[in-house]
PDB file of C-alpha atoms in Angstrom:
ATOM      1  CA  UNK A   1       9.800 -70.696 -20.147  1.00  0.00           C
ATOM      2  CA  UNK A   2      11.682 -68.888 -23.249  1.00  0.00           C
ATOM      3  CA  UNK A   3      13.957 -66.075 -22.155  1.00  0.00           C
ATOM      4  CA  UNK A   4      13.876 -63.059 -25.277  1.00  0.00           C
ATOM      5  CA  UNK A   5      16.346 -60.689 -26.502  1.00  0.00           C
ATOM      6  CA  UNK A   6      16.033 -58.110 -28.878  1.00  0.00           C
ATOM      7  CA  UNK A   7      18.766 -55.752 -29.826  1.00  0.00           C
ATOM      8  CA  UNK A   8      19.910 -53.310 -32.721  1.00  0.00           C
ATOM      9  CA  UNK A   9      23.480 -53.161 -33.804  1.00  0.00           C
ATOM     10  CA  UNK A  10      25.283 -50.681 -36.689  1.00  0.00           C
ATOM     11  CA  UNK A  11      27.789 -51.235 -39.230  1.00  0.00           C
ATOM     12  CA  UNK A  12      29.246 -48.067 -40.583  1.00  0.00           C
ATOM     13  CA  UNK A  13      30.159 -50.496 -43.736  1.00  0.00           C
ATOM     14  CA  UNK A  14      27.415 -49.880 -47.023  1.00  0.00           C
ATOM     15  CA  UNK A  15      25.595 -53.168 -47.398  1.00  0.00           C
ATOM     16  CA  UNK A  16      27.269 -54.529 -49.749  1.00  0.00           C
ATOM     17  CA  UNK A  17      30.531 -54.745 -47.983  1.00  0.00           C
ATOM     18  CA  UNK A  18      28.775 -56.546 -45.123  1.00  0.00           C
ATOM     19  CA  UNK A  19      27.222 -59.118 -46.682  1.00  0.00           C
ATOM     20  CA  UNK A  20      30.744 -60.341 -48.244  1.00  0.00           C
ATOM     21  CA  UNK A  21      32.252 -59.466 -44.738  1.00  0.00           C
ATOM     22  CA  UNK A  22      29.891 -62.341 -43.206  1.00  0.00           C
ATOM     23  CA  UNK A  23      30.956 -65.353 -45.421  1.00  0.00           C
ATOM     24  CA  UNK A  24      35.048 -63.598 -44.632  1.00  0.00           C
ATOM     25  CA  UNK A  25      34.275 -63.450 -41.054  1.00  0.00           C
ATOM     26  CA  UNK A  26      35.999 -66.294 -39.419  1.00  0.00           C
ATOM     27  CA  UNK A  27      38.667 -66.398 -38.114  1.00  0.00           C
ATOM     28  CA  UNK A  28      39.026 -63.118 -36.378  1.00  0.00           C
ATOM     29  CA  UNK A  29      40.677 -62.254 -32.753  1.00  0.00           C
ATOM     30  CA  UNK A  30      37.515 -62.528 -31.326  1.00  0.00           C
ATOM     31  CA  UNK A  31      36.561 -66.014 -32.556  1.00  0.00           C
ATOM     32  CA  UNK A  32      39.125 -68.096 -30.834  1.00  0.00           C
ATOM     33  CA  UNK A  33      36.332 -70.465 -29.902  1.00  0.00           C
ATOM     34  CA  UNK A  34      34.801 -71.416 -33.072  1.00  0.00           C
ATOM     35  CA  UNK A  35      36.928 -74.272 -34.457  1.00  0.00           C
ATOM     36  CA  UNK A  36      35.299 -75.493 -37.792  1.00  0.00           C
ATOM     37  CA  UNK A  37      33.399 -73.825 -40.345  1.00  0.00           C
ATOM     38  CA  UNK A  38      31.561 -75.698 -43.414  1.00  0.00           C
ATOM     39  CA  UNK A  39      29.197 -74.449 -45.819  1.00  0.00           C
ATOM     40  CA  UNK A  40      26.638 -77.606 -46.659  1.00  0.00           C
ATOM     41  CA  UNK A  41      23.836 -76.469 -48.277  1.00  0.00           C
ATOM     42  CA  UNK A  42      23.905 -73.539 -50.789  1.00  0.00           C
ATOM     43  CA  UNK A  43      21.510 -72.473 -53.919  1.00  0.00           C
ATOM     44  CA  UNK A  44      20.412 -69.638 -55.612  1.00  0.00           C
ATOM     45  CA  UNK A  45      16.673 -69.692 -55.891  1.00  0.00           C
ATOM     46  CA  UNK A  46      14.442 -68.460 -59.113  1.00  0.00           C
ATOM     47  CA  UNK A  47      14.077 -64.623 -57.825  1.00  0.00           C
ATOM     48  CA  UNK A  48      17.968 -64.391 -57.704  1.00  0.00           C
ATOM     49  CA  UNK A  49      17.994 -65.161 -53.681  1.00  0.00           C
ATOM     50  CA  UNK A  50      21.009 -66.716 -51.875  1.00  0.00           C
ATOM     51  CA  UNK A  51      20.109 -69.621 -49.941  1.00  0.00           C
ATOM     52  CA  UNK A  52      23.098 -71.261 -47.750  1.00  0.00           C
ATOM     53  CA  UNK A  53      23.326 -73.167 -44.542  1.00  0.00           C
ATOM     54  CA  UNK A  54      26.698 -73.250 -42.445  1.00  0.00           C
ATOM     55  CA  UNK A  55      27.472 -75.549 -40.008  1.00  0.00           C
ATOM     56  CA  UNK A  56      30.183 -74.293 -37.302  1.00  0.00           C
ATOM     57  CA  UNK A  57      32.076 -75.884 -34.933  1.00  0.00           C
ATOM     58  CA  UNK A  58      32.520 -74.031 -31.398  1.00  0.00           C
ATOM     59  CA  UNK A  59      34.361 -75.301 -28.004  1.00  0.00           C
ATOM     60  CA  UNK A  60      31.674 -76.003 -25.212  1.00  0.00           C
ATOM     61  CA  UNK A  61      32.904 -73.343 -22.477  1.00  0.00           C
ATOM     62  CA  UNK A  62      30.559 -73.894 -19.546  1.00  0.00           C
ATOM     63  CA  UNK A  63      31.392 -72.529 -15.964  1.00  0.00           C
ATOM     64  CA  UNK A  64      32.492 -75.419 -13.479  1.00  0.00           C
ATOM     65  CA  UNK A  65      29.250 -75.682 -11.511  1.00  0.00           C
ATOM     66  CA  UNK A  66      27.718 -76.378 -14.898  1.00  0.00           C
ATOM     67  CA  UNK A  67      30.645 -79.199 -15.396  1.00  0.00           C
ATOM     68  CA  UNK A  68      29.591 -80.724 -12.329  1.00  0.00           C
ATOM     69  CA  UNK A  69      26.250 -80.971 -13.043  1.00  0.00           C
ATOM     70  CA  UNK A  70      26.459 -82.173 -16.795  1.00  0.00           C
ATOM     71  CA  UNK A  71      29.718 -84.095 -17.043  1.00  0.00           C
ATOM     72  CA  UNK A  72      28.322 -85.632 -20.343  1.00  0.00           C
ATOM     73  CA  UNK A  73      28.485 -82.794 -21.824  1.00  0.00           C
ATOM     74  CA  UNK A  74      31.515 -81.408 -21.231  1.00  0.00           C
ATOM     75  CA  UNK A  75      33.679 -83.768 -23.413  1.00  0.00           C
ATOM     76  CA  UNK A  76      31.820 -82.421 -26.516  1.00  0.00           C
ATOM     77  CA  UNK A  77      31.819 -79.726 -29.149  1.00  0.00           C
ATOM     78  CA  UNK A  78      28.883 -77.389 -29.563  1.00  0.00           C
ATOM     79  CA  UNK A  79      27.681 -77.624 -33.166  1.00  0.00           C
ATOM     80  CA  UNK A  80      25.495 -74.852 -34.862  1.00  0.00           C
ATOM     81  CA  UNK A  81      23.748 -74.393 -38.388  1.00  0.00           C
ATOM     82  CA  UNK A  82      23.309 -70.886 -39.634  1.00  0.00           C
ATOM     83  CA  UNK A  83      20.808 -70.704 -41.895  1.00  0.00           C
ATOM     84  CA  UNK A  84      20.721 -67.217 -44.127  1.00  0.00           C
ATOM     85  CA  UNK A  85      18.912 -65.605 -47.205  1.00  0.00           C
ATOM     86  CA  UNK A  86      20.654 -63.333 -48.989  1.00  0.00           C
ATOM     87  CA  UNK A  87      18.354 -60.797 -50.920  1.00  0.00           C
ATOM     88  CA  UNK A  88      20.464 -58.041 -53.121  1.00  0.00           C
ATOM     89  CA  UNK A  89      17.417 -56.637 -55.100  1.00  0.00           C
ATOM     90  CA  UNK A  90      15.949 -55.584 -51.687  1.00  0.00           C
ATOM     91  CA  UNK A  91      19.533 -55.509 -50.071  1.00  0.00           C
ATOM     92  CA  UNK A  92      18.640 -57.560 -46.944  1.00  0.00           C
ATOM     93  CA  UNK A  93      19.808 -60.733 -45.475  1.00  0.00           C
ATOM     94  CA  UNK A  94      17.918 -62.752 -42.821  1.00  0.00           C
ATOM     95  CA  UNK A  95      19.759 -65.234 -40.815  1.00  0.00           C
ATOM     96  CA  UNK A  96      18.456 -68.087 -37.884  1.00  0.00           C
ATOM     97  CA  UNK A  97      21.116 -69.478 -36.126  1.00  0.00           C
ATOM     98  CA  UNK A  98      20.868 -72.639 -33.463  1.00  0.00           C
ATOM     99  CA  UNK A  99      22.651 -75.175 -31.654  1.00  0.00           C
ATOM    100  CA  UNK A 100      21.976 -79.028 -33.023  1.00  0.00           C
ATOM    101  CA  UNK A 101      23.506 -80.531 -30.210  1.00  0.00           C
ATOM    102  CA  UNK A 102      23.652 -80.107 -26.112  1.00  0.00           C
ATOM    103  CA  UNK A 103      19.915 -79.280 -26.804  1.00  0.00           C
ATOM    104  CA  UNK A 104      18.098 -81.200 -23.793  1.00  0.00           C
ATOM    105  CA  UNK A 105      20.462 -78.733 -21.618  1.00  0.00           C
ATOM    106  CA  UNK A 106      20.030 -75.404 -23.608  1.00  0.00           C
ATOM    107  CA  UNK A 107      18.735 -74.186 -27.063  1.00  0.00           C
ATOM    108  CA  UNK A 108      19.874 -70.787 -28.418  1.00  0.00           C
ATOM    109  CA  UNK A 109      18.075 -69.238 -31.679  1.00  0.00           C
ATOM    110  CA  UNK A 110      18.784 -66.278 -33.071  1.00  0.00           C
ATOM    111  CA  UNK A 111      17.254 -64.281 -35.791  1.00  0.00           C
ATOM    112  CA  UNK A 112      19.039 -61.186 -37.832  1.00  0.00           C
ATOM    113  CA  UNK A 113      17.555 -59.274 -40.515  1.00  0.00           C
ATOM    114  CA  UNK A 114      20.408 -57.152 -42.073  1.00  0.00           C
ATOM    115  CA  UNK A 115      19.449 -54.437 -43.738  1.00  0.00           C
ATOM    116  CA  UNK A 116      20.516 -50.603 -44.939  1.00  0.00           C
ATOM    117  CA  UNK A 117      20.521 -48.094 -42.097  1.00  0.00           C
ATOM    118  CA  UNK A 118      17.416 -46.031 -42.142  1.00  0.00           C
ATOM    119  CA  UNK A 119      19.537 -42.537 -41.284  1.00  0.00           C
ATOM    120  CA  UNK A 120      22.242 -43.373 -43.448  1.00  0.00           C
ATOM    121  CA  UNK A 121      22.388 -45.390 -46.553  1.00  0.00           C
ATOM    122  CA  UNK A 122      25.985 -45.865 -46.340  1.00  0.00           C
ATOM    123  CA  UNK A 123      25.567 -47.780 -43.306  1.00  0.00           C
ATOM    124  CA  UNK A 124      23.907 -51.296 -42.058  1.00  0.00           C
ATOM    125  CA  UNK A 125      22.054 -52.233 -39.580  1.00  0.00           C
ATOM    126  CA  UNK A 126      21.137 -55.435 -37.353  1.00  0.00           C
ATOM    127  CA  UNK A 127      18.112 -56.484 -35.803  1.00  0.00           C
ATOM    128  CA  UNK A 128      18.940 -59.302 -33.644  1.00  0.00           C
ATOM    129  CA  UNK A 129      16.604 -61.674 -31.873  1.00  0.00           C
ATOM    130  CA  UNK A 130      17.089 -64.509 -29.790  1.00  0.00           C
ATOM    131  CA  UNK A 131      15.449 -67.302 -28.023  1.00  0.00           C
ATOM    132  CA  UNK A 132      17.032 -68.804 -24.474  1.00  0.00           C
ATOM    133  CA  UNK A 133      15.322 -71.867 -23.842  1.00  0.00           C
ATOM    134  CA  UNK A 134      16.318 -75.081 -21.805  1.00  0.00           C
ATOM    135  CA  UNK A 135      14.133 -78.460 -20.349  1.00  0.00           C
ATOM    136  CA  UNK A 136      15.613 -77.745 -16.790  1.00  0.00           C
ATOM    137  CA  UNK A 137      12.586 -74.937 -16.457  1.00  0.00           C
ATOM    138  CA  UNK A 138      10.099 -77.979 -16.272  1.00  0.00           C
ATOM    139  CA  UNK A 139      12.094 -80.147 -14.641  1.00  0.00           C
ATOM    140  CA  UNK A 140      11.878 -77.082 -11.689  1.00  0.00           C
ATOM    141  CA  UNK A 141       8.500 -76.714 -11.815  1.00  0.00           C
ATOM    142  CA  UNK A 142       8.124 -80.241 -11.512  1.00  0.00           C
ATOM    143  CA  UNK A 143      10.086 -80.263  -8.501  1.00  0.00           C
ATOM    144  CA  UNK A 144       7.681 -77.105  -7.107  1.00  0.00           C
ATOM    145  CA  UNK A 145       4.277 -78.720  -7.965  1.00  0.00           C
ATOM    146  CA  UNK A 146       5.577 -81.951  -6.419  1.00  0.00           C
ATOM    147  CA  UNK A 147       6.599 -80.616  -3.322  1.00  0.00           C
ATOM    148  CA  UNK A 148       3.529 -77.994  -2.918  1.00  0.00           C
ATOM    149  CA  UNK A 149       1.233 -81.721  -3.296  1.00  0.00           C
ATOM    150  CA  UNK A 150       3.030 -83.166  -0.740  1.00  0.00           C
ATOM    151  CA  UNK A 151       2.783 -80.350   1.550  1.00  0.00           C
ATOM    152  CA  UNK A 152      -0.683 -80.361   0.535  1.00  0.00           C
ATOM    153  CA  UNK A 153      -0.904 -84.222   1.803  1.00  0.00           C
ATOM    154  CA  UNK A 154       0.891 -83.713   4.418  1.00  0.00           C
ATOM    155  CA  UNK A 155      -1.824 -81.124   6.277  1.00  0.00           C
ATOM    156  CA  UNK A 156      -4.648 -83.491   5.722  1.00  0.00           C
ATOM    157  CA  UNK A 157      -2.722 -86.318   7.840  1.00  0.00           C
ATOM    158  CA  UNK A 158      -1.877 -83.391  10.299  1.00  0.00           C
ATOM    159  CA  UNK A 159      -5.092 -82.681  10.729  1.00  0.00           C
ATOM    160  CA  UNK A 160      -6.463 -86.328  10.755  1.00  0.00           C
ATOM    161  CA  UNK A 161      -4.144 -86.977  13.587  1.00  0.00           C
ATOM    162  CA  UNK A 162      -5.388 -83.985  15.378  1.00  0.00           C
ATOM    163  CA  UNK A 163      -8.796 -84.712  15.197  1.00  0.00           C
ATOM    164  CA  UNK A 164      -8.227 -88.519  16.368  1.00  0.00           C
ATOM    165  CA  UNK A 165      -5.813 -88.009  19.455  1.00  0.00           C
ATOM    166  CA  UNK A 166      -8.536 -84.952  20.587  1.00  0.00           C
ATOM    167  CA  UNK A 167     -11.005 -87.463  20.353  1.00  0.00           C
ATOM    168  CA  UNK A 168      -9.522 -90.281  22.380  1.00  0.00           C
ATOM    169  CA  UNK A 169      -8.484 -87.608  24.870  1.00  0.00           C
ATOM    170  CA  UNK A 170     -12.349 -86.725  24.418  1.00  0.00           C
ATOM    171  CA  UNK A 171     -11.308 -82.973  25.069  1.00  0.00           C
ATOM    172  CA  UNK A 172     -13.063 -81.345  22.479  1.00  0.00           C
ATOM    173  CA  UNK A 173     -15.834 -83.474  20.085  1.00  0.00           C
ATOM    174  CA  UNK A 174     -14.023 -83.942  17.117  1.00  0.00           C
ATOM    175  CA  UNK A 175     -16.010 -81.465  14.947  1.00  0.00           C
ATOM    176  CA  UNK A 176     -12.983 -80.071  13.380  1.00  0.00           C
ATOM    177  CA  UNK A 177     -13.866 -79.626   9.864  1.00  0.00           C
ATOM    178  CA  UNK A 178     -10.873 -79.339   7.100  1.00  0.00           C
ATOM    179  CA  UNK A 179     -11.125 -76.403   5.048  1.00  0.00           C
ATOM    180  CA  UNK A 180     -10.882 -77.379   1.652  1.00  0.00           C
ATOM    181  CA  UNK A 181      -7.782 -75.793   0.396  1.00  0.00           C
ATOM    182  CA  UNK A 182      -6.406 -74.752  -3.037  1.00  0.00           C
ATOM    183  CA  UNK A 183      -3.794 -72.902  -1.854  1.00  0.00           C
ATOM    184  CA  UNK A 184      -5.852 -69.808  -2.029  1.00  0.00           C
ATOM    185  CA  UNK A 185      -6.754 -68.311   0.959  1.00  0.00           C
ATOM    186  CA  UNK A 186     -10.080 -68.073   2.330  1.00  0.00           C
ATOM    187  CA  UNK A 187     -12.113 -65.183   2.860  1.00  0.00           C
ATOM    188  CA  UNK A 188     -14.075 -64.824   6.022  1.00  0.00           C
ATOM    189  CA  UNK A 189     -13.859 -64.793   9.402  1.00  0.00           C
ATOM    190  CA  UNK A 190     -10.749 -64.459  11.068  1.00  0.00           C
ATOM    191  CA  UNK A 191      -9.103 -67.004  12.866  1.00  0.00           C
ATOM    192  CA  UNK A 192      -7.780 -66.795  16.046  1.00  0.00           C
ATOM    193  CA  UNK A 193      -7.901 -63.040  15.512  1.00  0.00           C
ATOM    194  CA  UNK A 194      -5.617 -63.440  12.586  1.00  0.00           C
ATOM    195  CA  UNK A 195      -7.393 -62.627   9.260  1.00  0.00           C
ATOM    196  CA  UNK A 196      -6.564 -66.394   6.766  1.00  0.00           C
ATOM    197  CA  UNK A 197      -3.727 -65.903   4.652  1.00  0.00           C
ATOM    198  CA  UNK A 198      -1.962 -69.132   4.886  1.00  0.00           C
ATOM    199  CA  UNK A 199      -2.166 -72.853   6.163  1.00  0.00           C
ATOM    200  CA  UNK A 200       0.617 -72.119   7.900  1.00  0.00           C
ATOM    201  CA  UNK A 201      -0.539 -69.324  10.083  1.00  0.00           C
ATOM    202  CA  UNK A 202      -3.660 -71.692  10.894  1.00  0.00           C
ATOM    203  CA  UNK A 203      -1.431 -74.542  11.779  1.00  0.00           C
ATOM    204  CA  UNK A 204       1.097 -72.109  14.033  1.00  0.00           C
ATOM    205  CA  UNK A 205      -2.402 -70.947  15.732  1.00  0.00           C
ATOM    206  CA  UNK A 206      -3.290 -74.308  16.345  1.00  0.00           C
ATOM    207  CA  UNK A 207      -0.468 -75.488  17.951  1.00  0.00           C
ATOM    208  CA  UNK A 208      -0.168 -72.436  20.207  1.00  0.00           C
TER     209      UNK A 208
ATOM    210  CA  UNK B   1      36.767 -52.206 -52.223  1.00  0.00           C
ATOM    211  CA  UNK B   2      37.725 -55.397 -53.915  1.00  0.00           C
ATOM    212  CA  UNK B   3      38.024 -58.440 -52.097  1.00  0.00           C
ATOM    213  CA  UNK B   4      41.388 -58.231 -52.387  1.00  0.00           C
ATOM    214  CA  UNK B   5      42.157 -59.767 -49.256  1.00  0.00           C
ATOM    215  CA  UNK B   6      42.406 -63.625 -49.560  1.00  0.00           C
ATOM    216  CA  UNK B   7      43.401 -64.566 -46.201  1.00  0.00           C
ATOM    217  CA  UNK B   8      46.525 -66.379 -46.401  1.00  0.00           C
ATOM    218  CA  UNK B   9      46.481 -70.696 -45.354  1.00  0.00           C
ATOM    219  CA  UNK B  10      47.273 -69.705 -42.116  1.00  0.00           C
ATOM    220  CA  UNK B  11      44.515 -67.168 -41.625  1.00  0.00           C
ATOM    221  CA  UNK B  12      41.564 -69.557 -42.697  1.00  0.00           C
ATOM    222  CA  UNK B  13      39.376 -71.761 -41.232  1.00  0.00           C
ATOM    223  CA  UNK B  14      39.352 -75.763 -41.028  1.00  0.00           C
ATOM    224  CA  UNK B  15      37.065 -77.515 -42.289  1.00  0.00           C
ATOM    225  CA  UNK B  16      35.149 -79.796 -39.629  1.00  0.00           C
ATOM    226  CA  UNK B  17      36.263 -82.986 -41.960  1.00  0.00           C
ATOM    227  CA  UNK B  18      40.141 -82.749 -41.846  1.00  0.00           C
ATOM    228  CA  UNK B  19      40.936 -84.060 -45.491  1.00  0.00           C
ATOM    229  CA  UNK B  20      38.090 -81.451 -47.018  1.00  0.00           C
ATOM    230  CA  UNK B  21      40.149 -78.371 -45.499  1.00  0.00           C
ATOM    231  CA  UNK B  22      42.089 -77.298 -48.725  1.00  0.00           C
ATOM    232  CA  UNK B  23      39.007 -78.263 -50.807  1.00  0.00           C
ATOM    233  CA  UNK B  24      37.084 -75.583 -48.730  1.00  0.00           C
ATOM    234  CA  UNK B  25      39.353 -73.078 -48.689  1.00  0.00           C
ATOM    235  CA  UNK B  26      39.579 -73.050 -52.701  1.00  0.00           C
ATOM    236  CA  UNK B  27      35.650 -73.261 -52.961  1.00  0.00           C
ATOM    237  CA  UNK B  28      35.746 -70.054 -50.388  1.00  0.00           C
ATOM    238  CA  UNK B  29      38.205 -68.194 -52.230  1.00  0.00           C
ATOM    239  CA  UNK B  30      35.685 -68.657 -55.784  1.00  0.00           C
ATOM    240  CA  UNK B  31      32.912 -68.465 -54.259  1.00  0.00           C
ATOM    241  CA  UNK B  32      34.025 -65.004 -52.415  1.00  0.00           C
ATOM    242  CA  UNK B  33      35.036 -63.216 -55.742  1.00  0.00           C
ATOM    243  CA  UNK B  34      31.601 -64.299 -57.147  1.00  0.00           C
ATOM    244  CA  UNK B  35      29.658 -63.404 -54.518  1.00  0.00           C
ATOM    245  CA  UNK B  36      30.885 -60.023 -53.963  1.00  0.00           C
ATOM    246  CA  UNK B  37      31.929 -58.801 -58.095  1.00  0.00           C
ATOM    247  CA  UNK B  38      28.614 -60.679 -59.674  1.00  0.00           C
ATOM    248  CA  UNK B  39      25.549 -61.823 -57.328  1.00  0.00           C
ATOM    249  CA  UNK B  40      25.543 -58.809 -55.301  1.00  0.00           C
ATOM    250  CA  UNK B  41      25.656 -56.553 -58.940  1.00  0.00           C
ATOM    251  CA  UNK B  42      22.385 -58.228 -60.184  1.00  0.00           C
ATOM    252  CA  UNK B  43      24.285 -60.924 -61.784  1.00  0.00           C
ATOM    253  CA  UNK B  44      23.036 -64.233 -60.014  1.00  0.00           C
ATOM    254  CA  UNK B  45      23.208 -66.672 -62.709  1.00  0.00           C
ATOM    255  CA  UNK B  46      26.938 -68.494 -63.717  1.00  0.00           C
ATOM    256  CA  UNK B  47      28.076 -69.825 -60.950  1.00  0.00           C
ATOM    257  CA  UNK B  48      31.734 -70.421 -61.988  1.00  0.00           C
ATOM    258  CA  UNK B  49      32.081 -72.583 -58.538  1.00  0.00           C
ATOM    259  CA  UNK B  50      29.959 -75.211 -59.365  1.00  0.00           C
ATOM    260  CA  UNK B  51      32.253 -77.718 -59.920  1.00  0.00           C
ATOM    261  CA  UNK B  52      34.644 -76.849 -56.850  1.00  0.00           C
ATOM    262  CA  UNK B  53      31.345 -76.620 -55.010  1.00  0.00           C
ATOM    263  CA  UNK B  54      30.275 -80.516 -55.874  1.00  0.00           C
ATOM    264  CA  UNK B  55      33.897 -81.855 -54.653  1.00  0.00           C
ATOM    265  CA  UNK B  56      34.064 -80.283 -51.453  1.00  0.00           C
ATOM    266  CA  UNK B  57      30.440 -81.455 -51.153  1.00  0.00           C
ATOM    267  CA  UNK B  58      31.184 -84.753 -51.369  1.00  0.00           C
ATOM    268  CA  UNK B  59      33.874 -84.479 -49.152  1.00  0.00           C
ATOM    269  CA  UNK B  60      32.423 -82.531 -46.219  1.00  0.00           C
ATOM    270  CA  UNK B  61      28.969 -84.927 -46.157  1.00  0.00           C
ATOM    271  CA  UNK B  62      31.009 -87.810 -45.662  1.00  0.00           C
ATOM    272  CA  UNK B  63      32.851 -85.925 -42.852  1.00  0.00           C
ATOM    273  CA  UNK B  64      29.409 -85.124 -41.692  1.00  0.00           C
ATOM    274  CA  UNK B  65      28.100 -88.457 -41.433  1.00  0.00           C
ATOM    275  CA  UNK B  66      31.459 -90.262 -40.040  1.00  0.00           C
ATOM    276  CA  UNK B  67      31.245 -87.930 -37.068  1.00  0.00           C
ATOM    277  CA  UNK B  68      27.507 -88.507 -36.761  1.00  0.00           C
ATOM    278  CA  UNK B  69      26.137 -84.556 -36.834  1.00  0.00           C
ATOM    279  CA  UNK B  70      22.752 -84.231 -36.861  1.00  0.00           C
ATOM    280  CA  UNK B  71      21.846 -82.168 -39.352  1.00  0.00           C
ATOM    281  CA  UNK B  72      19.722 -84.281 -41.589  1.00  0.00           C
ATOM    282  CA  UNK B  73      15.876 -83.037 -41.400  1.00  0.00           C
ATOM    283  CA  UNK B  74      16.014 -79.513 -39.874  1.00  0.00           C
ATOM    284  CA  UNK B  75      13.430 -76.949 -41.578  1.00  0.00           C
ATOM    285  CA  UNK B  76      15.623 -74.180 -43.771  1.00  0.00           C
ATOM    286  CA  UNK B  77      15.334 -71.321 -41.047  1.00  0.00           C
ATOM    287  CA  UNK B  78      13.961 -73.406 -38.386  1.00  0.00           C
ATOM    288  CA  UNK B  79      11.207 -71.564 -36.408  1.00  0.00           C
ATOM    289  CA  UNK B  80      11.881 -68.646 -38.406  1.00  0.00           C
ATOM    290  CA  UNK B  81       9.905 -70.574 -41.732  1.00  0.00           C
ATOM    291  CA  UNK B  82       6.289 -70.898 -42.598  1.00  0.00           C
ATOM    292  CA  UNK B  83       4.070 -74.376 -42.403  1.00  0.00           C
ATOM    293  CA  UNK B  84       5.491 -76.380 -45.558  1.00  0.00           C
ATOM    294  CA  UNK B  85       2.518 -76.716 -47.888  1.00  0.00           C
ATOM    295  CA  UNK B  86       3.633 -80.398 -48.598  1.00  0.00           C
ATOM    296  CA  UNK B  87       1.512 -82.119 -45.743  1.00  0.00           C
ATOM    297  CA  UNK B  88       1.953 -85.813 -44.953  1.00  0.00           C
TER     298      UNK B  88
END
């Protein structure tokens, strides 16, 4: 499961000025967290585009529940390449940005496509994508699947017992049938006056 | 508006190898004035940093590789790329 945002941003800077601006931007007030910056890949391809990838250093903030739970990962920087095309013919820049490391916890991508404000050409705007993504999703829905099965297992030995204690008691013949069950429930006649909607409700009538 | 600002030592970022910090700071401050007075104007082709460019290089991928960073063998743009032709 992938969270998604998508948000627009404005510059009231011409394009020009922005795309220096974002090789000038660290450090600034607001970037007391990002602790190294390195370009380490850079070219200029045959239709005059600007090809560079930055790798960046940033502290690994995480609230103290999440130290708790991942004490591995608390002792170590968060890197992240930022890959960006520079275009100045069609005066856009695209940029992806990720983290290489602390991925089996959490992945972050964004994408940015810079270009020149459609109301006014003197200004630039953002699009901004991004992809939330982490391995604990399936590890919960492993955890729900397993413990619907078991539930699942646990009815048919409910039942079996049921069915074998009636029939030493030889109370009732033990013509109890299981209804097969996916979970869904089944349409028909009621039981004990209750239309089916769960296991659950059959078990509670049973019992009463 | 010229780039008239070169931050100051104090005012610029580290590089993540310690001993490449002054090297990247110099290929910043060239590459900067080129960027913004010749590549953005049209003018993509004499790279005046090369040179700068190669040393910090050097310096930085060592750095790189010391501290063991993965970034050997990630796709330019990641997701954000189409299939590379070259198959395997």
């Amino acid at each position: 499961m992938v969270k998604y945002f998508l948000g627009q941003s404005v510059l009231r800077s011409s394009w020009d000025q922005v795309f220096a601006a974002f090789w000038q931007r660290y450090p600034n007030p607001y970037s007391k967290h990002v602790l190294t910056e390195d370009i380490v890949h850079r070219e200029v391809t045959p239709d005059q585009k600007l090809l560079s990838r930055r790798l960046l250093t940033k502290t690994n903030r995480m609230p103290r529940w999440a130290e708790r739970l991942f004490p591995a990962n608390v002792a170590h920087s968060v890197y992240i390449l930022e890959d960006s095309i520079v275009d100045p013919q069609n005066q856009t820049m695209t940029t992806f940005t990720w983290n290489i490391n602390h991925a089996r916890l959490m992945v972050v991508e964004e994408r940015c496509v810079y270009c020149v404000n459609s109301d006014n050409s003197g200004w630039t705007e953002i699009r901004r994508e991004a992809w939330v993504s982490s391995s604990l999703f399936g590890v919960s829905r492993a955890v729900q699947e397993f413990g619907l099965a078991r539930f699942k297992s646990n009815v048919t030995k409910t039942m079996k017992g049921f069915e074998y204690i009636l029939a030493k008691l030889q109370v009732l013949p033990p013509t109890f049938s299981l209804l097969t069950d996916t979970g869904v429930s089944p349409r028909g006649p009621a039981w004990c006056g209750v239309p089916p909607v769960s296991w659950e409700l059959c078990l509670a009538c049973i019992v009463n | 508006m010229t780039s008239e600002c070169a931050a100051s030592p104090a005012a610029a970022m580290n590089s993540v190898g310690e001993a490449c910090t002054d090297m990247k700071r110099e290929y910043d401050q060239c590459f900067n004035r080129w960027f913004a007075e010749k590549f953005l104007k049209g003018d993509g082709s004499g790279d005046p940093c090369t040179d700068l460019f190669k040393r910090y290089q050097q310096c930085v991928q060592k750095a790189i590789k010391e501290k063991e960073i993965p970034i050997e063998g990630l796709e330019f743009m990641g997701r954000g790329k189409e299939k590379p032709e070259s198959s395997s």
